[in-house]
Amino acid sequence: MSKQQKPLEKTFHGFGAEIYDLWWPEGSVGGDESFYKELLRRQGGNSLEVGCGTGRILLPLLRENFELDGLDYSNDMLNICRDKLKQLNLSADLYQSPMQDFNISKKYNNIYVPFHSFMIVSDRSEALQALKCFFKHLKQKGQLIISLFVPKYQSLSLYAEDQDKWRHCKEVNLEDGKKIIISDNVRNFHLEQIKRVRYCFEVFDGEKPIDTYIQEMNIRWYFLYEFQLMLENVGFKDITVYGDFTFESLAAHHREMTFLCYKS
Ligand SMILES: C[S@@+](CC[C@H](N)C(=O)[O-])C[C@H]1O[C@@H](n2cnc3c(N)ncnc32)[C@H](O)[C@@H]1O
């Protein structure tokens, strides 16, 4: 890896939080907001978004009068979300806690974990712990919704063409005239089912590079039957899997899989 680096913390803290909304604005993730909206509407009742971040999904749903709370372990992400809630005159309880170990006095009709946030809990036993925590915080017949990417052998292989190469992701223009070029570098550990992703943020003032930050995280991928078994082991029932934020059953061409299941 050749980029000169100034490491960030290993999470979505600090700098990552500041530019998150420019990187992933509302509407940027394949229509997932309207998909969750429909799932929550069908089930009704109150909901908790786990890994709510700066509120990309939480805020549009609150604007439509859904009864929602959010949980995230990053204070930086939550603070941005809080500011936006205040500006928009919306209210939600926001909890700062890791999803693998939280304790809220309320129970929910829905818990949903969008945009691969569950995969960031890369330790297997902690991931199982998180599922148990969701189970505990659901009401009877409550619905759990978790979205993961579909593991595709070509891109997860040790021999994937772009393994360990820097790839351009996005260019983000800031209000003060500066710009940030975001690139990523992926290394797969296929036995462990871990993708180590490094994001590089190169800050430019005009054409002049002024700073470079590196953020690293491990993402665990899951296979379809493996994840179904995990959910069943925790006690979830009636599992359905949809593809690409549509109501189609998961099929080979889909890139995203969303698991729906119930505490009954
Ligand atoms: C990809 S962002 C998703 C944010 C938002 N849900 C969205 O869809 O735009 C992942 C979020 O999960 C949070 N996160 C990662 N690991 C977590 C953990 N173990 N417990 C709670 N939140 C976590 C991060 O801080 C970040 O805000």
XYZ file of C-alpha atoms and ligand atoms in Angstrom:
291
model
C 0.000 0.000 0.000
C 1.728 3.154 -1.146
C -0.426 6.044 0.129
C 1.192 8.300 2.690
C -1.048 7.944 5.665
C -2.245 9.750 8.705
C -4.413 7.087 10.387
C -7.914 7.822 11.558
C -9.550 5.842 14.300
C -10.745 2.510 13.016
C -14.386 3.498 12.969
C -16.656 6.127 11.471
C -15.340 8.669 13.958
C -14.128 12.198 13.387
C -13.354 13.021 9.810
C -15.425 10.133 8.405
C -18.479 11.488 10.230
C -17.948 15.034 8.924
C -18.040 14.001 5.299
C -20.468 11.063 5.590
C -23.458 13.067 4.314
C -21.535 14.293 1.282
C -20.333 10.784 0.569
C -23.697 9.086 1.104
C -26.462 11.698 0.759
C -30.137 10.793 1.107
C -31.244 8.687 -1.875
C -27.752 7.397 -2.701
C -28.093 3.738 -1.665
C -30.268 2.038 -4.290
C -33.682 3.043 -2.959
C -33.218 1.481 0.468
C -35.086 4.292 2.302
C -38.406 3.584 0.579
C -37.905 -0.164 1.027
C -37.476 0.147 4.819
C -40.339 2.619 4.909
C -42.664 0.072 3.327
C -41.492 -2.718 5.667
C -42.033 -0.554 8.752
C -45.396 0.644 7.471
C -46.623 -2.939 6.929
C -45.615 -4.002 10.435
C -46.606 -0.756 12.189
C -45.608 0.352 15.695
C -42.328 1.766 16.933
C -38.872 1.089 15.481
C -35.189 1.247 16.324
C -32.601 1.907 13.621
C -29.344 0.237 14.623
C -26.262 1.987 13.212
C -28.365 5.076 12.429
C -25.274 7.233 11.832
C -26.057 10.803 10.802
C -29.681 9.912 10.025
C -29.671 9.265 6.270
C -32.673 6.933 6.689
C -33.903 7.990 10.120
C -34.640 11.608 9.149
C -36.788 11.032 6.037
C -38.824 8.452 7.975
C -39.272 10.779 10.943
C -40.446 13.456 8.523
C -43.197 11.006 7.536
C -44.230 10.594 11.176
C -42.803 7.137 11.845
C -42.117 6.526 15.530
C -38.373 5.917 15.505
C -35.303 5.810 17.715
C -31.676 5.407 16.689
C -28.624 3.665 18.087
C -25.005 4.039 17.056
C -21.670 3.678 18.827
C -20.151 6.757 17.223
C -20.773 9.965 19.143
C -19.535 11.985 16.162
C -22.174 10.471 13.880
C -24.881 10.869 16.532
C -23.986 14.512 17.198
C -24.472 15.328 13.514
C -27.785 13.465 13.614
C -28.840 15.406 16.757
C -28.049 18.745 15.094
C -30.120 17.814 12.069
C -33.049 16.690 14.250
C -32.977 20.044 16.012
C -32.825 22.008 12.750
C -35.779 20.061 11.356
C -37.720 20.194 14.608
C -37.960 16.403 14.763
C -37.557 14.188 17.785
C -36.182 10.711 18.367
C -34.327 9.060 21.231
C -30.734 8.480 20.156
C -28.625 5.952 22.067
C -24.855 5.801 21.988
C -23.949 2.133 22.374
C -22.418 -0.826 20.533
C -25.096 -2.990 18.914
C -23.553 -6.108 20.437
C -24.173 -4.867 23.971
C -26.985 -2.389 24.497
C -29.717 -2.069 27.043
C -32.730 0.126 26.349
C -35.749 0.158 28.627
C -38.157 0.160 25.624
C -39.154 -2.722 23.362
C -39.799 -2.309 19.642
C -42.133 -3.626 16.933
C -39.258 -3.260 14.452
C -35.505 -3.261 14.646
C -33.726 -2.583 11.369
C -30.020 -2.540 10.565
C -29.425 -0.941 7.148
C -26.452 -0.452 4.846
C -24.182 -3.309 5.962
C -23.775 -1.841 9.472
C -24.170 -5.327 10.947
C -21.150 -6.527 8.921
C -18.909 -4.028 10.716
C -19.237 -6.192 13.851
C -16.522 -8.428 12.482
C -16.055 -10.705 15.494
C -18.302 -13.786 15.143
C -19.283 -14.082 18.787
C -20.006 -10.346 19.033
C -22.204 -10.591 15.932
C -24.188 -13.384 17.595
C -24.379 -11.268 20.729
C -25.845 -8.418 18.655
C -28.576 -10.715 17.272
C -29.434 -11.779 20.834
C -29.608 -8.142 21.877
C -32.018 -7.405 18.987
C -34.161 -10.387 20.020
C -34.321 -9.116 23.596
C -35.380 -5.623 22.508
C -38.181 -6.769 20.196
C -41.788 -7.090 21.304
C -43.520 -10.429 20.735
C -44.102 -10.803 16.950
C -41.640 -7.956 16.431
C -39.795 -7.767 13.115
C -36.017 -7.746 12.563
C -34.653 -6.412 9.249
C -30.966 -6.722 8.379
C -29.336 -5.809 5.063
C -26.045 -7.395 4.005
C -24.183 -7.494 0.716
C -24.359 -10.745 -1.251
C -20.957 -12.437 -1.159
C -19.832 -12.910 -4.780
C -16.916 -15.269 -5.249
C -15.242 -13.133 -7.927
C -14.827 -10.136 -5.668
C -14.167 -12.023 -2.418
C -11.472 -14.312 -3.751
C -7.892 -14.014 -2.617
C -7.134 -13.640 -6.310
C -9.663 -10.901 -7.062
C -8.204 -8.570 -9.684
C -8.494 -5.450 -7.575
C -7.195 -7.045 -4.356
C -4.883 -4.587 -2.583
C -5.191 -1.931 -5.326
C -6.386 1.614 -4.674
C -9.653 2.325 -6.490
C -11.219 5.737 -6.939
C -14.627 5.933 -5.132
C -15.825 9.511 -5.124
C -14.837 13.168 -5.310
C -16.563 15.400 -2.774
C -16.601 19.224 -3.008
C -16.641 21.113 0.294
C -18.269 24.506 0.874
C -14.927 26.228 1.501
C -13.707 25.362 -2.008
C -11.630 22.408 -0.888
C -12.268 18.951 -2.292
C -11.746 15.417 -1.021
C -10.906 12.469 -3.207
C -12.007 9.192 -1.612
C -10.459 5.907 -2.680
C -10.507 2.421 -1.214
C -8.224 -0.558 -0.945
C -9.568 -4.014 -0.169
C -7.895 -7.174 1.020
C -9.898 -10.359 1.424
C -9.213 -12.954 4.082
C -11.376 -15.661 2.583
C -11.088 -18.316 5.301
C -12.044 -15.797 7.951
C -14.724 -14.231 5.666
C -13.266 -10.809 6.349
C -12.832 -7.916 3.955
C -10.305 -5.413 5.274
C -11.256 -2.100 3.729
C -9.037 0.953 3.864
C -10.500 4.273 2.842
C -8.157 7.065 1.863
C -9.350 10.676 2.041
C -7.059 13.058 0.127
C -7.840 16.699 0.833
C -7.054 19.287 -1.860
C -7.078 23.072 -1.754
C -7.544 23.768 -5.453
C -5.059 21.426 -7.071
C -2.740 21.401 -4.036
C -2.865 18.266 -1.834
C -2.944 19.382 1.818
C -3.769 16.268 3.837
C -4.301 12.521 3.609
C -6.224 10.397 6.089
C -6.633 6.642 6.172
C -9.535 4.842 7.816
C -9.579 1.062 8.166
C -12.302 -1.387 9.024
C -12.967 -5.098 8.882
C -16.221 -6.245 7.353
C -17.492 -9.803 7.846
C -19.415 -11.335 4.961
C -22.111 -13.976 5.411
C -23.520 -16.621 3.120
C -27.267 -17.005 2.773
C -27.740 -20.264 4.700
C -25.152 -19.384 7.293
C -27.025 -16.222 8.214
C -30.393 -17.972 8.220
C -28.958 -20.536 10.655
C -27.608 -17.802 12.911
C -31.026 -16.140 13.042
C -32.725 -19.481 13.765
C -30.222 -20.276 16.512
C -31.132 -17.056 18.270
C -34.833 -17.955 18.035
C -36.032 -15.907 15.061
C -38.806 -17.438 12.937
C -40.401 -17.023 9.479
C -37.267 -15.853 7.705
C -37.676 -14.206 4.283
C -34.822 -12.897 2.162
C -35.332 -10.144 -0.415
C -32.890 -8.908 -3.061
C -31.720 -5.369 -3.884
C -34.250 -3.465 -1.755
C -37.154 -4.862 -3.762
C -39.783 -7.367 -2.717
C -38.299 -9.989 -5.062
C -36.980 -13.167 -3.427
C -33.201 -13.196 -3.388
C -31.799 -14.377 -6.744
C -28.356 -14.804 -8.285
C -28.258 -11.365 -9.932
C -28.910 -9.434 -6.699
C -26.113 -7.576 -4.942
C -27.908 -6.879 -1.672
C -29.820 -9.278 0.555
C -32.247 -8.197 3.243
C -33.313 -10.679 5.916
C -36.718 -10.318 7.553
C -37.654 -12.449 10.530
C -39.834 -12.378 13.615
C -39.724 -12.972 17.333
C -42.688 -15.256 17.926
C -22.499 2.595 6.841
S -22.927 3.571 8.234
C -24.705 3.527 8.107
C -25.360 4.766 8.652
C -26.851 4.885 8.300
N -27.632 3.786 8.838
C -27.028 4.894 6.790
O -27.624 3.934 6.273
O -26.558 5.840 6.156
C -22.615 2.438 9.555
C -22.956 2.984 10.907
O -22.872 1.916 11.850
C -22.226 2.387 13.016
N -21.641 1.226 13.697
C -20.615 0.462 13.259
N -20.363 -0.522 14.123
C -21.261 -0.370 15.137
C -21.497 -1.080 16.346
N -20.766 -2.131 16.685
N -22.512 -0.671 17.134
C -23.274 0.414 16.802
N -23.071 1.124 15.679
C -22.076 0.744 14.853
C -21.213 3.398 12.514
O -20.809 4.308 13.518
C -21.986 4.060 11.385
O -22.709 5.177 11.836
